Tab-separated table of C-alpha atoms and ligand atoms in Angstrom:
chain	number	residue	atom	x	y	z
A	1	MET	CA	-21.292	14.112	-6.047
A	2	ASP	CA	-20.705	11.170	-3.709
A	3	GLN	CA	-21.551	7.637	-4.473
A	4	GLN	CA	-21.759	4.470	-2.502
A	5	VAL	CA	-21.062	1.373	-4.568
A	6	THR	CA	-22.465	-1.976	-3.575
A	7	GLU	CA	-22.273	-4.274	-6.593
A	8	PRO	CA	-18.889	-5.630	-7.687
A	9	ALA	CA	-18.020	-5.566	-11.367
A	10	THR	CA	-17.701	-9.057	-12.787
A	11	ALA	CA	-14.276	-10.505	-13.404
A	12	THR	CA	-13.792	-12.173	-16.741
A	13	GLN	CA	-10.323	-13.552	-16.055
A	14	PRO	CA	-8.926	-15.830	-13.372
A	15	SER	CA	-7.868	-14.042	-10.216
A	16	VAL	CA	-5.125	-16.507	-9.302
A	17	HIS	CA	-2.160	-16.976	-11.586
A	18	LEU	CA	0.733	-19.370	-11.823
A	19	LEU	CA	4.289	-18.158	-11.611
A	20	SER	CA	4.804	-19.127	-15.240
A	21	ASP	CA	2.145	-16.573	-16.229
A	22	TYR	CA	4.582	-13.831	-15.191
A	23	ALA	CA	7.366	-15.010	-17.520
A	24	PRO	CA	6.203	-12.905	-20.491
A	25	ILE	CA	6.445	-9.814	-18.272
A	26	VAL	CA	9.545	-10.358	-16.132
A	27	GLY	CA	11.370	-12.922	-18.273
A	28	GLN	CA	11.853	-16.671	-17.823
A	29	PRO	CA	15.252	-16.347	-16.034
A	30	GLU	CA	13.564	-14.452	-13.203
A	31	ILE	CA	11.024	-17.244	-12.793
A	32	ASP	CA	13.723	-19.938	-12.927
A	33	GLU	CA	15.619	-18.112	-10.213
A	34	LEU	CA	12.556	-18.072	-7.965
A	35	TRP	CA	12.077	-21.816	-8.333
A	36	MET	CA	15.756	-22.349	-7.573
A	37	LEU	CA	15.558	-20.290	-4.397
A	38	ALA	CA	12.353	-22.000	-3.308
A	39	ARG	CA	13.860	-25.445	-3.859
A	40	ALA	CA	16.534	-24.522	-1.343
A	41	LEU	CA	13.770	-24.255	1.278
A	42	PRO	CA	11.980	-27.606	1.012
A	43	GLY	CA	9.159	-28.260	3.467
A	44	ARG	CA	9.346	-24.851	5.126
A	45	SER	CA	6.255	-23.141	6.408
A	46	VAL	CA	5.551	-19.423	6.649
A	47	LYS	CA	3.000	-17.520	8.649
A	48	MET	CA	2.065	-13.985	7.687
A	49	VAL	CA	0.195	-11.914	10.265
A	50	ASN	CA	-1.396	-8.515	9.772
A	51	SER	CA	-4.384	-6.573	11.047
A	52	THR	CA	-6.838	-6.452	8.150
A	53	ALA	CA	-7.926	-8.884	5.461
A	54	VAL	CA	-9.163	-6.120	3.165
A	55	GLY	CA	-8.438	-2.469	2.521
A	56	GLY	CA	-5.023	-0.866	2.275
A	57	GLY	CA	-1.795	-1.923	0.698
A	58	VAL	CA	-0.749	-4.736	3.058
A	59	ALA	CA	-3.859	-6.813	2.418
A	60	GLU	CA	-3.460	-6.044	-1.276
A	61	ILE	CA	0.049	-7.526	-1.309
A	62	LEU	CA	-0.696	-10.540	0.909
A	63	ASN	CA	-3.667	-11.511	-1.222
A	64	ARG	CA	-1.368	-11.836	-4.189
A	65	VAL	CA	1.831	-13.318	-2.705
A	66	VAL	CA	0.279	-16.056	-0.578
A	67	PRO	CA	-0.848	-18.212	-3.556
A	68	LEU	CA	2.525	-17.808	-5.273
A	69	PHE	CA	4.425	-18.907	-2.173
A	70	LYS	CA	2.185	-21.955	-1.999
A	71	GLU	CA	2.854	-22.742	-5.628
A	72	VAL	CA	6.627	-22.815	-5.082
A	73	GLY	CA	6.182	-25.265	-2.230
A	74	LEU	CA	6.140	-23.236	0.972
A	75	ALA	CA	3.284	-24.011	3.328
A	76	MET	CA	1.864	-20.571	3.756
A	77	GLN	CA	-0.691	-19.335	6.208
A	78	TRP	CA	-2.054	-15.791	6.471
A	79	ASP	CA	-3.657	-14.859	9.796
A	80	VAL	CA	-5.391	-11.606	10.680
A	81	ILE	CA	-5.416	-10.438	14.286
A	82	THR	CA	-8.753	-9.484	15.758
A	83	GLY	CA	-9.511	-6.623	18.103
A	84	GLY	CA	-12.275	-4.345	19.226
A	85	GLU	CA	-12.872	-0.715	18.405
A	86	ALA	CA	-10.753	0.420	21.351
A	87	PHE	CA	-7.778	-1.609	20.085
A	88	PHE	CA	-7.977	-0.200	16.562
A	89	SER	CA	-8.337	3.341	17.904
A	90	VAL	CA	-5.105	2.819	19.810
A	91	THR	CA	-3.285	1.292	16.843
A	92	LYS	CA	-4.491	4.118	14.580
A	93	ALA	CA	-3.200	6.649	17.139
A	94	PHE	CA	0.148	4.790	17.157
A	95	HIS	CA	0.104	4.679	13.358
A	96	ASN	CA	-0.414	8.450	13.150
A	97	ALA	CA	2.203	9.076	15.851
A	98	LEU	CA	4.760	6.886	14.075
A	99	HIS	CA	4.135	9.078	11.039
A	100	GLY	CA	5.060	12.082	13.179
A	101	MET	CA	1.525	13.376	13.607
A	102	ALA	CA	0.113	14.847	16.821
A	103	TYR	CA	-0.072	12.313	19.655
A	104	GLU	CA	-1.638	12.455	23.062
A	105	ASP	CA	-0.843	9.593	25.361
A	106	ARG	CA	-3.746	7.994	27.198
A	107	PRO	CA	-2.828	5.864	30.219
A	108	GLU	CA	-5.009	2.909	29.184
A	109	TRP	CA	-3.717	2.700	25.602
A	110	LYS	CA	-0.664	0.561	26.165
A	111	GLU	CA	-2.688	-1.809	28.272
A	112	ILE	CA	-5.372	-2.209	25.562
A	113	PHE	CA	-2.667	-2.727	22.959
A	114	LEU	CA	-0.856	-5.393	24.970
A	115	ALA	CA	-3.996	-7.164	26.209
A	116	THR	CA	-5.496	-7.526	22.708
A	117	ASN	CA	-2.217	-8.842	21.366
A	118	GLU	CA	-2.019	-11.294	24.244
A	119	GLU	CA	-5.512	-12.598	23.426
A	120	ASN	CA	-4.451	-13.071	19.816
A	121	ARG	CA	-1.224	-14.767	20.832
A	122	LYS	CA	-3.148	-17.298	22.892
A	123	ARG	CA	-5.536	-18.206	20.110
A	124	MET	CA	-2.896	-18.423	17.364
A	125	SER	CA	-0.067	-20.898	16.780
A	126	PHE	CA	3.452	-19.926	15.792
A	127	GLY	CA	5.238	-23.161	15.034
A	128	ASP	CA	6.077	-22.218	11.425
A	129	SER	CA	9.635	-22.042	10.101
A	130	PHE	CA	9.199	-18.310	9.460
A	131	VAL	CA	6.802	-15.860	11.018
A	132	VAL	CA	6.334	-12.496	9.315
A	133	ILE	CA	4.545	-9.833	11.326
A	134	HIS	CA	3.275	-6.883	9.314
A	135	ASP	CA	3.236	-3.378	10.756
A	136	PRO	CA	3.021	-2.258	14.381
A	137	GLN	CA	-0.460	-3.548	15.318
A	138	PRO	CA	0.596	-7.190	15.962
A	139	LEU	CA	4.174	-6.425	17.124
A	140	PRO	CA	3.824	-7.860	20.674
A	141	LEU	CA	3.000	-11.277	19.188
A	142	VAL	CA	6.764	-11.697	19.019
A	143	ALA	CA	6.518	-12.819	22.648
A	144	ALA	CA	5.414	-16.153	21.158
A	145	ARG	CA	8.870	-16.870	19.813
A	146	GLU	CA	10.253	-17.623	23.245
A	147	GLY	CA	11.442	-21.204	23.431
A	148	LYS	CA	11.109	-21.698	19.671
A	149	ASN	CA	13.822	-22.146	17.085
A	150	ASN	CA	12.081	-20.473	14.200
A	151	HIS	CA	12.746	-17.144	12.475
A	152	TRP	CA	10.807	-13.931	12.896
A	153	LEU	CA	10.683	-10.978	10.511
A	154	TRP	CA	9.006	-7.624	11.066
A	155	ARG	CA	7.699	-6.157	7.807
A	156	CYS	CA	7.136	-2.448	8.421
A	157	HIS	CA	5.069	-0.836	5.666
A	158	ILE	CA	4.806	2.597	7.197
A	159	ASP	CA	6.829	5.793	6.947
A	160	LEU	CA	9.107	5.750	9.993
A	161	SER	CA	11.173	8.762	8.968
A	162	GLN	CA	10.019	11.026	11.815
A	163	PRO	CA	8.281	8.902	14.440
A	164	ASN	CA	6.929	10.266	17.674
A	165	GLU	CA	9.664	9.289	20.089
A	166	ARG	CA	7.433	8.145	22.885
A	167	VAL	CA	5.555	5.686	20.703
A	168	TRP	CA	8.681	4.492	18.929
A	169	ASN	CA	10.511	3.951	22.226
A	170	PHE	CA	7.582	1.911	23.465
A	171	LEU	CA	7.509	-0.276	20.328
A	172	ARG	CA	11.241	-0.611	19.665
A	173	PRO	CA	11.881	-3.350	22.251
A	174	PHE	CA	9.341	-5.536	20.439
A	175	VAL	CA	11.034	-4.824	17.109
A	176	GLU	CA	14.409	-5.810	18.525
A	177	LYS	CA	13.105	-9.256	19.410
A	178	PHE	CA	12.833	-10.077	15.680
A	179	ASP	CA	15.660	-11.490	13.580
A	180	ALA	CA	15.372	-8.656	11.077
A	181	SER	CA	13.042	-6.013	9.730
A	182	PHE	CA	11.938	-5.042	6.228
A	183	ILE	CA	11.486	-1.343	5.517
A	184	SER	CA	10.427	0.399	2.303
A	185	SER	CA	12.883	3.312	2.278
A	186	ALA	CA	16.390	3.963	3.565
A	187	ALA	CA	14.983	7.049	5.293
A	188	PHE	CA	13.057	4.750	7.654
A	189	THR	CA	16.116	3.158	9.269
A	190	HIS	CA	16.772	3.618	12.989
A	191	PRO	CA	19.545	2.543	15.293
A	192	LEU	CA	18.411	-1.007	15.997
A	193	ALA	CA	20.034	-4.164	17.298
A	194	ILE	CA	18.738	-6.138	14.290
A	195	PRO	CA	19.428	-5.913	10.544
A	196	GLN	CA	17.059	-3.746	8.508
A	197	PHE	CA	16.519	-4.845	4.910
A	198	LEU	CA	15.453	-2.285	2.342
A	199	VAL	CA	12.629	-3.966	0.449
A	200	ALA	CA	10.037	-2.288	-1.747
A	201	PRO	CA	6.409	-3.357	-1.789
A	202	THR	CA	5.193	-4.491	-5.182
A	203	ILE	CA	2.114	-4.884	-7.353
A	204	ASP	CA	0.764	-7.834	-9.259
A	205	PRO	CA	0.526	-6.911	-12.951
A	206	LEU	CA	-1.959	-9.740	-13.575
A	207	ALA	CA	-4.316	-8.877	-10.733
A	208	GLU	CA	-7.719	-7.373	-11.463
A	209	LYS	CA	-6.339	-4.145	-10.031
A	210	ASN	CA	-3.637	-3.877	-12.684
A	211	ARG	CA	-4.365	-6.013	-15.713
A	212	GLU	CA	-5.230	-4.510	-19.084
A	213	LEU	CA	-8.896	-3.621	-19.504
A	214	GLU	CA	-11.112	-3.308	-22.536
A	215	PRO	CA	-11.828	0.356	-23.394
A	216	GLU	CA	-15.548	-0.487	-23.317
A	217	PHE	CA	-15.257	-1.640	-19.721
A	218	ILE	CA	-13.424	1.547	-18.726
A	219	ASP	CA	-16.131	3.615	-20.428
A	220	SER	CA	-18.850	1.691	-18.642
A	221	VAL	CA	-17.262	2.433	-15.250
A	222	LEU	CA	-17.048	6.142	-16.068
A	223	GLN	CA	-20.651	6.094	-17.216
A	224	ARG	CA	-21.763	4.342	-14.072
A	225	PHE	CA	-20.263	7.101	-11.929
A	226	GLY	CA	-21.339	9.928	-14.264
A	227	ILE	CA	-17.770	10.957	-15.083
A	228	ASP	CA	-17.299	12.751	-18.410
A	229	LYS	CA	-14.613	11.018	-20.474
A	230	ARG	CA	-14.186	14.036	-22.786
A	231	ARG	CA	-12.858	16.330	-20.070
A	232	PRO	CA	-9.597	15.815	-18.108
A	233	ILE	CA	-9.870	13.532	-15.100
A	234	VAL	CA	-7.559	14.022	-12.128
A	235	THR	CA	-7.709	11.124	-9.674
A	236	GLN	CA	-6.466	10.167	-6.238
A	237	VAL	CA	-7.208	6.627	-5.065
A	238	SER	CA	-6.733	6.308	-1.300
A	239	ARG	CA	-8.381	5.337	1.916
A	240	PHE	CA	-10.051	8.397	3.428
A	241	ASP	CA	-7.194	9.130	5.786
A	242	ARG	CA	-5.790	12.537	6.747
A	243	LEU	CA	-2.286	11.352	5.918
A	244	LYS	CA	-3.432	10.975	2.305
A	245	ASP	CA	-4.434	14.671	2.413
A	246	PRO	CA	-7.720	14.448	0.480
A	247	LEU	CA	-8.540	18.027	1.502
A	248	GLY	CA	-5.233	19.160	0.030
A	249	VAL	CA	-6.135	17.393	-3.212
A	250	ILE	CA	-9.490	19.205	-3.363
A	251	HIS	CA	-7.736	22.490	-2.692
A	252	ALA	CA	-5.222	21.845	-5.487
A	253	TYR	CA	-8.034	20.832	-7.871
A	254	LYS	CA	-9.880	24.076	-7.101
A	255	LEU	CA	-6.772	26.070	-7.998
A	256	VAL	CA	-6.467	24.171	-11.286
A	257	LYS	CA	-10.169	24.469	-11.994
A	258	ARG	CA	-9.867	28.267	-12.261
A	259	TYR	CA	-7.979	27.712	-15.504
A	260	VAL	CA	-8.869	24.224	-16.762
A	261	ASP	CA	-12.291	22.601	-16.941
A	262	CYS	CA	-11.270	19.332	-15.299
A	263	GLN	CA	-12.896	16.794	-12.995
A	264	LEU	CA	-11.614	15.359	-9.734
A	265	VAL	CA	-12.140	11.765	-8.673
A	266	LEU	CA	-11.406	10.846	-5.076
A	267	ALA	CA	-11.866	7.113	-4.882
A	268	GLY	CA	-11.456	5.516	-1.511
A	269	GLY	CA	-12.773	3.000	0.877
A	270	GLY	CA	-12.233	1.842	4.391
A	271	ALA	CA	-10.012	-0.711	6.034
A	272	SER	CA	-11.258	-2.661	9.017
A	273	ASP	CA	-8.248	-1.539	11.072
A	274	ASP	CA	-8.851	2.163	10.319
A	275	PRO	CA	-11.607	3.646	12.477
A	276	GLU	CA	-11.116	7.222	11.210
A	277	GLY	CA	-12.360	6.647	7.658
A	278	SER	CA	-15.960	7.810	8.037
A	279	LEU	CA	-14.917	10.952	9.896
A	280	VAL	CA	-12.461	11.935	7.200
A	281	PHE	CA	-14.994	11.058	4.495
A	282	ALA	CA	-17.450	13.493	6.091
A	283	GLU	CA	-14.793	16.246	6.046
A	284	VAL	CA	-14.114	15.531	2.397
A	285	GLN	CA	-17.846	15.623	1.560
A	286	GLU	CA	-18.061	19.031	3.195
A	287	ALA	CA	-15.083	20.369	1.219
A	288	ALA	CA	-16.471	19.000	-2.068
A	289	LYS	CA	-20.010	20.251	-1.510
A	290	GLY	CA	-21.617	22.036	-4.425
A	291	ASP	CA	-19.071	21.011	-7.076
A	292	LYS	CA	-20.599	18.590	-9.590
A	293	ASP	CA	-17.173	17.862	-11.022
A	294	ILE	CA	-15.828	16.331	-7.838
A	295	PHE	CA	-16.643	12.639	-7.627
A	296	LEU	CA	-16.310	11.119	-4.173
A	297	LEU	CA	-16.461	7.382	-4.609
A	298	ASN	CA	-16.748	5.354	-1.460
A	299	LEU	CA	-15.813	1.953	-2.829
A	300	PRO	CA	-16.154	-1.438	-1.157
A	301	PRO	CA	-12.963	-3.472	-0.822
A	302	TRP	CA	-13.669	-5.747	-3.780
A	303	SER	CA	-13.659	-2.836	-6.289
A	304	HIS	CA	-10.389	-3.813	-7.946
A	305	LEU	CA	-11.704	-3.595	-11.484
A	306	GLU	CA	-13.338	-0.225	-10.791
A	307	VAL	CA	-10.118	1.187	-9.294
A	308	ASN	CA	-8.189	-0.183	-12.258
A	309	ALA	CA	-10.644	1.425	-14.698
A	310	LEU	CA	-10.590	4.762	-12.878
A	311	GLN	CA	-6.795	4.812	-12.851
A	312	ARG	CA	-6.682	3.943	-16.550
A	313	ALA	CA	-9.297	6.573	-17.399
A	314	SER	CA	-7.395	9.299	-15.554
A	315	THR	CA	-5.517	12.033	-17.345
A	316	ILE	CA	-3.361	12.518	-14.245
A	317	VAL	CA	-3.059	10.524	-11.037
A	318	VAL	CA	-2.286	12.401	-7.846
A	319	GLN	CA	-0.931	11.089	-4.553
A	320	LYS	CA	-0.681	14.021	-2.223
A	321	SER	CA	0.185	12.069	0.925
A	322	LEU	CA	1.665	13.922	3.888
A	323	ARG	CA	3.561	10.756	4.812
A	324	GLU	CA	3.724	7.530	2.848
A	325	GLY	CA	5.317	4.167	3.580
A	326	PHE	CA	5.389	3.402	-0.132
A	327	GLY	CA	2.116	4.174	-1.870
A	328	LEU	CA	0.999	1.216	-3.961
A	329	THR	CA	-1.460	3.556	-5.616
A	330	VAL	CA	1.530	5.331	-7.148
A	331	THR	CA	2.989	2.032	-8.371
A	332	GLU	CA	-0.381	1.074	-9.849
A	333	ALA	CA	-0.692	4.382	-11.691
A	334	LEU	CA	2.874	4.262	-13.015
A	335	TRP	CA	2.320	0.710	-14.238
A	336	LYS	CA	-0.669	2.033	-16.200
A	337	LYS	CA	1.613	4.627	-17.798
A	338	LYS	CA	-0.119	7.498	-16.071
A	339	PRO	CA	1.604	10.804	-15.373
A	340	VAL	CA	1.772	11.006	-11.582
A	341	VAL	CA	1.924	14.125	-9.436
A	342	ALA	CA	2.909	13.061	-5.929
A	343	SER	CA	4.263	14.435	-2.684
A	344	ALA	CA	7.994	14.133	-2.126
A	345	VAL	CA	7.605	11.950	0.954
A	346	GLY	CA	8.541	8.466	2.161
A	347	GLY	CA	8.521	5.585	-0.293
A	348	ILE	CA	7.096	7.758	-3.065
A	349	LEU	CA	10.627	9.075	-3.591
A	350	ARG	CA	11.721	5.629	-4.789
A	351	GLN	CA	8.979	5.597	-7.383
A	352	VAL	CA	8.535	9.105	-8.664
A	353	LEU	CA	11.841	10.378	-9.963
A	354	HIS	CA	11.181	14.047	-10.545
A	355	LYS	CA	10.665	14.930	-14.220
A	356	VAL	CA	11.604	11.348	-15.180
A	357	THR	CA	8.781	9.099	-13.975
A	358	GLY	CA	6.467	11.804	-12.644
A	359	MET	CA	6.396	15.104	-10.799
A	360	LEU	CA	7.198	15.553	-7.122
A	361	VAL	CA	5.509	18.307	-5.153
A	362	HIS	CA	5.834	19.875	-1.718
A	363	SER	CA	2.630	21.885	-1.321
A	364	VAL	CA	-0.950	22.327	-2.480
A	365	GLU	CA	0.168	25.122	-4.789
A	366	GLY	CA	2.985	22.988	-6.190
A	367	CYS	CA	0.536	20.172	-6.771
A	368	ALA	CA	-1.860	22.489	-8.634
A	369	TYR	CA	1.003	23.890	-10.681
A	370	GLN	CA	2.240	20.470	-11.799
A	371	ILE	CA	-1.276	19.271	-12.638
A	372	ARG	CA	-1.791	22.339	-14.845
A	373	TYR	CA	1.659	21.940	-16.356
A	374	LEU	CA	1.034	18.318	-17.312
A	375	LEU	CA	-2.474	19.011	-18.575
A	376	SER	CA	-1.006	21.487	-21.001
A	377	ASN	CA	1.968	19.277	-21.932
A	378	PRO	CA	0.490	15.934	-23.019
A	379	GLN	CA	3.719	14.865	-24.730
A	380	LEU	CA	5.680	15.202	-21.518
A	381	ALA	CA	2.868	13.530	-19.588
A	382	LYS	CA	3.063	10.560	-21.937
A	383	ARG	CA	6.850	10.322	-21.634
A	384	LEU	CA	6.669	10.340	-17.838
A	385	GLY	CA	4.030	7.620	-17.900
A	386	GLU	CA	6.098	5.404	-20.127
A	387	ALA	CA	9.238	5.850	-18.038
A	388	GLY	CA	7.133	5.163	-14.932
A	389	HIS	CA	5.934	1.873	-16.375
A	390	ASP	CA	9.507	0.758	-17.088
A	391	HIS	CA	10.612	1.782	-13.598
A	392	VAL	CA	7.871	-0.365	-12.040
A	393	LYS	CA	8.680	-3.271	-14.327
A	394	GLU	CA	12.322	-3.160	-13.264
A	395	ASN	CA	11.725	-2.781	-9.558
A	396	PHE	CA	8.239	-3.102	-8.193
A	397	LEU	CA	6.533	-6.238	-9.495
A	398	ILE	CA	5.356	-9.089	-7.310
A	399	THR	CA	8.145	-11.458	-8.358
A	400	HIS	CA	10.561	-9.105	-6.551
A	401	THR	CA	8.646	-9.580	-3.319
A	402	LEU	CA	8.829	-13.327	-3.654
A	403	LYS	CA	12.542	-13.174	-4.302
A	404	ASN	CA	13.209	-10.809	-1.394
A	405	TYR	CA	11.466	-13.071	1.067
A	406	LEU	CA	13.102	-16.231	-0.229
A	407	VAL	CA	16.572	-14.696	-0.122
A	408	VAL	CA	16.099	-13.358	3.396
A	409	PHE	CA	14.619	-16.666	4.602
A	410	LEU	CA	17.733	-18.422	3.284
A	411	LEU	CA	19.997	-15.857	4.905
A	412	LEU	CA	18.249	-16.197	8.249
A	413	GLU	CA	18.642	-19.959	8.176
A	414	LYS	CA	22.265	-19.773	7.141
A	415	HIS	CA	23.185	-17.373	9.913
A	416	SER	CA	21.453	-19.265	12.648
A	417	HIS	CA	23.565	-22.397	12.164
B	501	UDP	N1	-7.428	0.770	-2.647
B	501	UDP	C1	-8.590	0.185	-3.135
B	501	UDP	N2	-9.756	0.830	-2.964
B	501	UDP	C2	-9.831	2.016	-2.346
B	501	UDP	C3	-8.638	2.624	-1.845
B	501	UDP	C4	-7.441	1.954	-2.023
B	501	UDP	O1	-8.568	-0.897	-3.709
B	501	UDP	O2	-10.918	2.535	-2.226
B	501	UDP	C5	-6.171	0.034	-2.845
B	501	UDP	C6	-5.195	0.733	-3.749
B	501	UDP	O3	-5.497	0.457	-5.092
B	501	UDP	C7	-3.887	0.134	-3.270
B	501	UDP	C8	-4.104	-0.033	-1.777
B	501	UDP	O4	-5.516	-0.086	-1.587
B	501	UDP	O5	-3.675	-1.122	-3.848
B	501	UDP	C9	-3.552	1.115	-0.973
B	501	UDP	O6	-2.204	0.936	-0.783
B	501	UDP	P1	-1.234	2.147	-0.478
B	501	UDP	O7	0.113	1.577	-0.264
B	501	UDP	O8	-1.345	3.174	-1.557
B	501	UDP	O9	-1.824	2.826	0.835
B	501	UDP	P2	-2.275	2.277	2.279
B	501	UDP	O10	-3.770	2.257	2.242
B	501	UDP	O11	-1.671	0.935	2.480
B	501	UDP	O12	-1.771	3.321	3.219
């Protein structure tokens, strides 16, 4: 059953929070420390640049950190580069290639990539104290630093463990023009002329995506999509992207379904910088055809409350990515105390500690096995979920992101004088 959703659920709580609102979760000393760090950077400005305002983890994080940076006194601007279909086809091909997927070079690609970045460079300004470029799409903007005294950081959110060499060799010279890079896993380091900081992405526990929800609201979301709350619900929330392996999830569900009467929810949506979404969605529709217990939910980008409710309603959350920079969907599920079955790839390995905070898998069969195992061991499932929540609380909440940036900004300033 596939469903297109057009109406957003209504938010009953504010969507922007003050730093002090996080004290009950992370403790007052953590908040005090952030203010102390920020006070050491008076009057500084920061520009964040990425390639989409909605959809995907980067936009998710920027939406939440920008207001907090402003609150602690940094003048913060978030700019999104623009580009045509041809540009985003190239950047998606680079994205897949950097994840080690098949890559076929087209002679015009580099030119399109450079020309679109050049157009963006001309229309944007880069006079801020710190410029943070997210991911490979806007990398060539670093040309704008020439003749300036400011600091440039490259925040790489993707899994660089096995990049296609040709694409990496083309992009590396841009990377080496930055002062430093941020990566999400030690496995993504490469021999580079600049420092690489290991920094995990984080979630905002107070955001609509993650805050506590009334059981009635969760029920209403299930009802709206026709999902049966009395039978087990296995869910993967992800953009419809081959690297998220939605077909593998359906395959695993079908193996489980032979023994357990469960339902599968594949909730996803597009991102404006991902032109492959509708193609993959069509493949997924084909694979799900004829099974009333598979729910394909094509959600618009503002569906935070729906995603939250679906994650909370799930018996098990799956993330069967083939490659994964980090996987905020995993963090979100762990925060909600859900037992997670996830592929042993990329940044997921920092989150899912096998048999402690979830189950790691290496194949469709392994995924099916662990889903069945957890469905028949609710006590263990509960324990994993609780340990997962604590792990996120210790390591992957938004205040960590703030602190990481502030510390690195201070370091960059210190070392340039
Ligand atoms: N997401 C969403 N709606 C969707 C699919 C994903 O809101 O239909 C959110 C998801 O909750 C998470 C982010 O998008 O916050 C995805 O981040 P992740 O790091 O898991 O993957 P990415 O899309 O960045 O590869």
